[in-house]
Short mmCIF file of C-alpha atoms and ligand atoms in Angstrom, two decimals:
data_model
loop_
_atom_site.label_atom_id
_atom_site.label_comp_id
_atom_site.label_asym_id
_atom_site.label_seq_id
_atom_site.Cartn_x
_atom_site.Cartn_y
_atom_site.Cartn_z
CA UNK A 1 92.20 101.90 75.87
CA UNK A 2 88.64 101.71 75.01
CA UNK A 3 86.13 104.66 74.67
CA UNK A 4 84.33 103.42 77.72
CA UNK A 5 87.04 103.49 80.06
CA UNK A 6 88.02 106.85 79.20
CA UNK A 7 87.36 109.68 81.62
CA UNK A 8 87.67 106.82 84.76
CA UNK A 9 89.81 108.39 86.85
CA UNK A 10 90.78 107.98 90.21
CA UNK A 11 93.37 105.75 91.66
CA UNK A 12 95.97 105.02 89.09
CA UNK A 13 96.85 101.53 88.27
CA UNK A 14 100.21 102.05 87.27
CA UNK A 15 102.75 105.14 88.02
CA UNK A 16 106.08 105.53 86.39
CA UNK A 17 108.83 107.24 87.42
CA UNK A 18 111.88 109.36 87.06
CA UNK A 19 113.50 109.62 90.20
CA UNK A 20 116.09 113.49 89.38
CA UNK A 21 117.79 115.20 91.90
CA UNK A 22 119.94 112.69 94.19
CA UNK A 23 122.88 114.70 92.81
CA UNK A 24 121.73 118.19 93.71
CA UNK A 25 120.59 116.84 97.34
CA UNK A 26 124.07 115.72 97.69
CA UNK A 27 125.50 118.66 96.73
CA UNK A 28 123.36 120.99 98.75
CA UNK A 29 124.87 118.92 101.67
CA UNK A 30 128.27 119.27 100.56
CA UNK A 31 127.92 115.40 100.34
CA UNK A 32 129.27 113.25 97.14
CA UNK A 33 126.85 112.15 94.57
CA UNK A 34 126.66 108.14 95.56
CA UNK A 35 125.08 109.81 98.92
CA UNK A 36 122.93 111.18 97.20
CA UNK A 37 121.91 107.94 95.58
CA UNK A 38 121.61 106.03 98.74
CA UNK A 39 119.20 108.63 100.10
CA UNK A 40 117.51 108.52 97.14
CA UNK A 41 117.41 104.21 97.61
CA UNK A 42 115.15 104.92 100.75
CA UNK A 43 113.08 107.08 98.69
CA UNK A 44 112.21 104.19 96.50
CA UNK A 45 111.33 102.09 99.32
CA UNK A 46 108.60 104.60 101.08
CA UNK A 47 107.64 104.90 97.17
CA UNK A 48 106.52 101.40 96.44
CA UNK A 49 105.50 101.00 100.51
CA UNK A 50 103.09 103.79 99.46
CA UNK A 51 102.09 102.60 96.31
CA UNK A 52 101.37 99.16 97.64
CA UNK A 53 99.43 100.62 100.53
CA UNK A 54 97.23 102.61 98.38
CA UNK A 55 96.27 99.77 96.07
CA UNK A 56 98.65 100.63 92.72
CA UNK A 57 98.68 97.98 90.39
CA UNK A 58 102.27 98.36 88.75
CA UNK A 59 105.07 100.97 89.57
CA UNK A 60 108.06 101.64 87.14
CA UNK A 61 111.18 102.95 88.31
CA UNK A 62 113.89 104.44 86.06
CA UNK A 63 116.86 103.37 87.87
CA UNK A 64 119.47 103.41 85.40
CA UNK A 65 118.98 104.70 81.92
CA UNK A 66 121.06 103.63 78.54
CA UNK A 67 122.47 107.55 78.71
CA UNK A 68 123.96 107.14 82.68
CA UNK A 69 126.75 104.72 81.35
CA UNK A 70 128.36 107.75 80.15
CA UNK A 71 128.62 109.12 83.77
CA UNK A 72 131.40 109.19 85.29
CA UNK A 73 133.00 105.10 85.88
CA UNK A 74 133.36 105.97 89.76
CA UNK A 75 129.35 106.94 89.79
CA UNK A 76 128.24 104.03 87.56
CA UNK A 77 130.05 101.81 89.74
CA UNK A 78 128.75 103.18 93.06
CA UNK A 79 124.88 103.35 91.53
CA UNK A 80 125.39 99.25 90.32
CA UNK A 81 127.16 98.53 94.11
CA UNK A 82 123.63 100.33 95.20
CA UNK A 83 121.79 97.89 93.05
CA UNK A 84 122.75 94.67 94.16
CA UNK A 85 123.14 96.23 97.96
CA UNK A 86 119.43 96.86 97.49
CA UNK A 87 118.14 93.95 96.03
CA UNK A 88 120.16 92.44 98.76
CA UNK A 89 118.73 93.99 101.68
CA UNK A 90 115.22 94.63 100.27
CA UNK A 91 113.85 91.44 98.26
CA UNK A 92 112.65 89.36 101.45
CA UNK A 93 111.06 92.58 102.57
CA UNK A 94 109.38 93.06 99.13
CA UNK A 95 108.74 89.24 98.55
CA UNK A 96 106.71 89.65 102.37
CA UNK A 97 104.62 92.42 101.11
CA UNK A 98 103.18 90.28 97.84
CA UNK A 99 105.29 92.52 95.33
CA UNK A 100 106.73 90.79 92.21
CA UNK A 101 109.88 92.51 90.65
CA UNK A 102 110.75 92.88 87.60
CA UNK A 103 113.37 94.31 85.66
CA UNK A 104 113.60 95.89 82.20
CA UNK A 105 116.31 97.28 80.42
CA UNK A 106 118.96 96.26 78.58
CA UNK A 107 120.39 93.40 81.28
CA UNK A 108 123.37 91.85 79.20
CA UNK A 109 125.48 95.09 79.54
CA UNK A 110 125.23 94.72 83.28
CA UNK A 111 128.52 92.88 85.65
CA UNK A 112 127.64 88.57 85.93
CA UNK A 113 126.95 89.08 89.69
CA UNK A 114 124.52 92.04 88.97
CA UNK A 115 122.52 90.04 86.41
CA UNK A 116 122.41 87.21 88.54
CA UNK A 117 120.90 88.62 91.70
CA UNK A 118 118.51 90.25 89.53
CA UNK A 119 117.23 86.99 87.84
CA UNK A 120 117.10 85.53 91.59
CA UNK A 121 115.11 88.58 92.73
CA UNK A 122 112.48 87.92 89.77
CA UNK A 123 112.15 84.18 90.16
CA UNK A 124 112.01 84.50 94.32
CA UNK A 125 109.11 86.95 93.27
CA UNK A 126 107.34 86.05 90.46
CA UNK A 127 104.30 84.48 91.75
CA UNK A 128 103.54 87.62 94.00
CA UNK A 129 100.37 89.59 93.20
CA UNK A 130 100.02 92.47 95.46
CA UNK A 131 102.10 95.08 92.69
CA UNK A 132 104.82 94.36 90.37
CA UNK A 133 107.56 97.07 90.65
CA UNK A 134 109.15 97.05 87.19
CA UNK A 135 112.69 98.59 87.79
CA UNK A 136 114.34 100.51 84.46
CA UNK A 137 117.90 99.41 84.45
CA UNK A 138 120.18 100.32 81.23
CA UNK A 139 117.07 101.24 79.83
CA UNK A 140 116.05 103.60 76.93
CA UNK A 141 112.46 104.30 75.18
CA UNK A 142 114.22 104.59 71.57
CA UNK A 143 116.02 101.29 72.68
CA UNK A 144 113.01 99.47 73.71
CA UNK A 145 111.32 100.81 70.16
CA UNK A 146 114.29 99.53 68.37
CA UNK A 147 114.36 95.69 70.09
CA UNK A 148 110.93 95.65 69.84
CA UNK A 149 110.85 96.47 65.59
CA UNK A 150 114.10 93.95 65.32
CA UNK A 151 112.16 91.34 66.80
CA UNK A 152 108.90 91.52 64.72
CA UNK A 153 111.19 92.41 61.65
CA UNK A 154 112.86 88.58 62.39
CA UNK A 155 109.80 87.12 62.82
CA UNK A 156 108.58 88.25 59.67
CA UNK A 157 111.74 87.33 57.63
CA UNK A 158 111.21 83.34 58.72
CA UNK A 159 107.56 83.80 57.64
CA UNK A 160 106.08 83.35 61.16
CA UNK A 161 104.10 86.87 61.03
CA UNK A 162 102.78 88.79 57.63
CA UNK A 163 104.36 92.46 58.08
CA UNK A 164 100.59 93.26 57.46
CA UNK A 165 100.07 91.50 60.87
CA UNK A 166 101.87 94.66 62.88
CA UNK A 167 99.03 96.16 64.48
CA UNK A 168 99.85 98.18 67.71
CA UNK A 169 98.90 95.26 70.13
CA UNK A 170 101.66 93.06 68.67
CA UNK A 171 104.35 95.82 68.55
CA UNK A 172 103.17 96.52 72.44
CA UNK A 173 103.58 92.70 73.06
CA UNK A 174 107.06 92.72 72.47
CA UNK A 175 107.65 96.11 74.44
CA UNK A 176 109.61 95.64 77.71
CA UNK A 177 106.67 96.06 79.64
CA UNK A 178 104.19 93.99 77.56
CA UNK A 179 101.32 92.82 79.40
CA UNK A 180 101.18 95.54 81.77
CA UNK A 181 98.64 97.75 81.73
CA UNK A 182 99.76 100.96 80.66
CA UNK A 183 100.99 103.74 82.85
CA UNK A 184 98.21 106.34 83.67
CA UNK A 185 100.26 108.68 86.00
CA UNK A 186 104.02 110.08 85.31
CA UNK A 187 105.82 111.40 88.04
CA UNK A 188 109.75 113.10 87.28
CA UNK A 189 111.14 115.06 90.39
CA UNK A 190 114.07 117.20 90.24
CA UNK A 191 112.26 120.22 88.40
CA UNK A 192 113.06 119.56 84.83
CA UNK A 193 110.13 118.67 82.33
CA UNK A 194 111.15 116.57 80.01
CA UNK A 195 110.59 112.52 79.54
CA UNK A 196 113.82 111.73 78.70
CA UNK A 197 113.66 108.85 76.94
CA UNK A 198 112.14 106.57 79.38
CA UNK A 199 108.65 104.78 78.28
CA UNK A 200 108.02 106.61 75.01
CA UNK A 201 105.53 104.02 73.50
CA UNK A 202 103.48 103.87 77.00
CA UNK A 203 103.77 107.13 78.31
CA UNK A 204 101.55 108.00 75.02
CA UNK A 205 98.21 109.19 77.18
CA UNK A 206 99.83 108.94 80.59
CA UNK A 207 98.86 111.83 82.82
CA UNK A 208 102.31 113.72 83.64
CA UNK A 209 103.24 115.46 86.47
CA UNK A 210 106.60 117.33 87.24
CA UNK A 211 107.59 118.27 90.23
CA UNK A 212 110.47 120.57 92.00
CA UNK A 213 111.34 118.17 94.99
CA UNK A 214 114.42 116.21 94.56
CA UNK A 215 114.20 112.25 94.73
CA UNK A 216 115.03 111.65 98.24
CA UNK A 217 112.96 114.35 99.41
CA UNK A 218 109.88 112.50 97.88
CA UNK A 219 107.91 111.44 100.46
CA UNK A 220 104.54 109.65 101.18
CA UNK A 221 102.69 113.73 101.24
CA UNK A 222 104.37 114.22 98.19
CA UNK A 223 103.49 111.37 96.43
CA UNK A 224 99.70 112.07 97.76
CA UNK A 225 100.26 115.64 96.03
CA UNK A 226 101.12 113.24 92.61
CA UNK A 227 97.71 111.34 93.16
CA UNK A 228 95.68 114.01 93.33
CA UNK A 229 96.63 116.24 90.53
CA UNK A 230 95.78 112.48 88.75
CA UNK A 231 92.68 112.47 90.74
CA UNK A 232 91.96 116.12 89.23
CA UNK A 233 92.46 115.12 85.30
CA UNK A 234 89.60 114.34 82.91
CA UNK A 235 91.27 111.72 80.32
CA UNK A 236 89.89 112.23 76.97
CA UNK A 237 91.68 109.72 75.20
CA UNK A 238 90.79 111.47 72.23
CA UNK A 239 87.35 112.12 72.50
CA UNK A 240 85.90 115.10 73.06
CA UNK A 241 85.58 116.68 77.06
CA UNK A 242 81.93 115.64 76.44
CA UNK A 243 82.36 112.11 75.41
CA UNK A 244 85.13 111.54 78.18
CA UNK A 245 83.08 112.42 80.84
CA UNK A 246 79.86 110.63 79.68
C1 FPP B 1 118.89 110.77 88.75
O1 FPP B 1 119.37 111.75 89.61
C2 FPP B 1 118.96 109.46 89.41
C3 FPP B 1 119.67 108.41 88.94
C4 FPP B 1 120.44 108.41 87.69
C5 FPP B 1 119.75 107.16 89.71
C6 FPP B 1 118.48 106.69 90.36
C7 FPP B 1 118.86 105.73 91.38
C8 FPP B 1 118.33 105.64 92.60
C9 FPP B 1 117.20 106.44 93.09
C10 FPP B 1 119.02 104.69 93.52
C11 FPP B 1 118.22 103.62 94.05
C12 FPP B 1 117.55 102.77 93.06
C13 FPP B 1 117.21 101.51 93.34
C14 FPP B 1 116.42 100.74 92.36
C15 FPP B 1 117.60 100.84 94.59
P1 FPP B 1 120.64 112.60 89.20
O2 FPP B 1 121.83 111.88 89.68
O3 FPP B 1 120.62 112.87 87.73
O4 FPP B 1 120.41 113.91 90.00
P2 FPP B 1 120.82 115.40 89.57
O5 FPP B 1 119.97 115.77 88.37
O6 FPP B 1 120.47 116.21 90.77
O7 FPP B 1 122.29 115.38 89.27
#
């Protein structure tokens, strides 16, 4: 990010998020986790609706993350049933409103059938310009970090790159979500404040914001409440409160 766009602030152009609570908002219904989950699938939906309404650039969801495969195997399989349910029932919708989807994440440990409705669901989408939703699926920062290193690390074994090349626009190019701009707004809900090892290159100057309401509660006044504490912020970037707001 360059000096001179520091300190612009208003609408973000790309929110990320961790979507916490679907279990606690099944249990305070006496309901089973998976229910949870599905209420928490309708959340997503007003989520990007509301996003794309507003004029949001990019939205990341964390979905799935490279720790939830230790979950319980009856939860894991009732959160991947969601998945392809969803992409199911949602892609024409999303494919009508101009959003491309994309997903990141470590795809080869998913099921065949999983993998292949999400490759569908890209390619249907790709040439749509309104947002891309980028969906975190068996995803991890560290994980991201690692594939990205390997990579350059091969390249510079066959000779193709000088290790003296690495700068951090060519690590970023071989990020997950290279050639996106970088997220300017956080969002976790569920109460806890901690990143958890979702986009821990990007999420370097992203604004954060933590709130108490559980995923399916998070609704379109809720996600206002998100924009405007990122309306509120002065991004420095660095610089001092004086430069920033020059
Ligand atoms: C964290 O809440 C949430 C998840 C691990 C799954 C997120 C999945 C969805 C919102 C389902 C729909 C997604 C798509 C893309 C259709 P938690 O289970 O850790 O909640 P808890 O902290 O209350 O237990």
């Amino acid at each position: 990010m360059s000096p001179a766009a520091a300190g612009a602030i208003g609408l973000p152009r790309h929110v990320a998020v961790i979507m916490d609570g679907n279990g606690r908002w099944a249990q305070r219904r006496a309901l089973p986790r998976h229910l949870g989950h599905r209420a928490g699938a309708k959340a997503v939906r007003a989520t990007v609706e509301g996003c794309a309404r507003r004029g949001v650039e990019a939205l990341t969801i964390f979905a799935f993350s490279s720790e939830n495969w230790q979950r319980p195997q009856e939860e894991i399989t009732r959160l991947m049933e969601l998945f392809v349910e969803s992409i199911d029932k949602e892609v024409d919708e999303l494919h009508r409103n101009g959003i491309r989807v994309r997903f990141i994440g470590d795809l080869s440990r998913l099921r065949t059938g999983l993998a292949a409705k999400i490759a569908a669901a890209e390619s249907r989408t790709a040439a749509n310009q309104r947002m891309t939703l980028f969906i975190a699926v068996s995803y991890g920062g560290r994980w991201d970090i690692v594939e990205a290193a390997r990579r350059l690390a091969a390249r510079a074994v066959t000779g193709e790159i000088k290790p003296e090349a690495i700068d951090e626009a060519l690590f970023a190019d071989q990020l997950q979500l290279a050639g996106a701009p970088e997220p300017d707004l956080f969002i976790r809900t569920g109460g806890e404040s901690r990143i958890s090892n979702f986009l821990l290159w990007n999420l370097a100057y992203s604004e954060l914001y933590f709130c108490d309401t559980l995923w399916p509660d998070f609704d379109d006044a809720a996600l206002d409440a998100a924009l405007r504490f990122y309306a509120s912020r002065v991004r420095r970037f660095g610089l001092t409160d004086a430069q920033a707001t020059r």
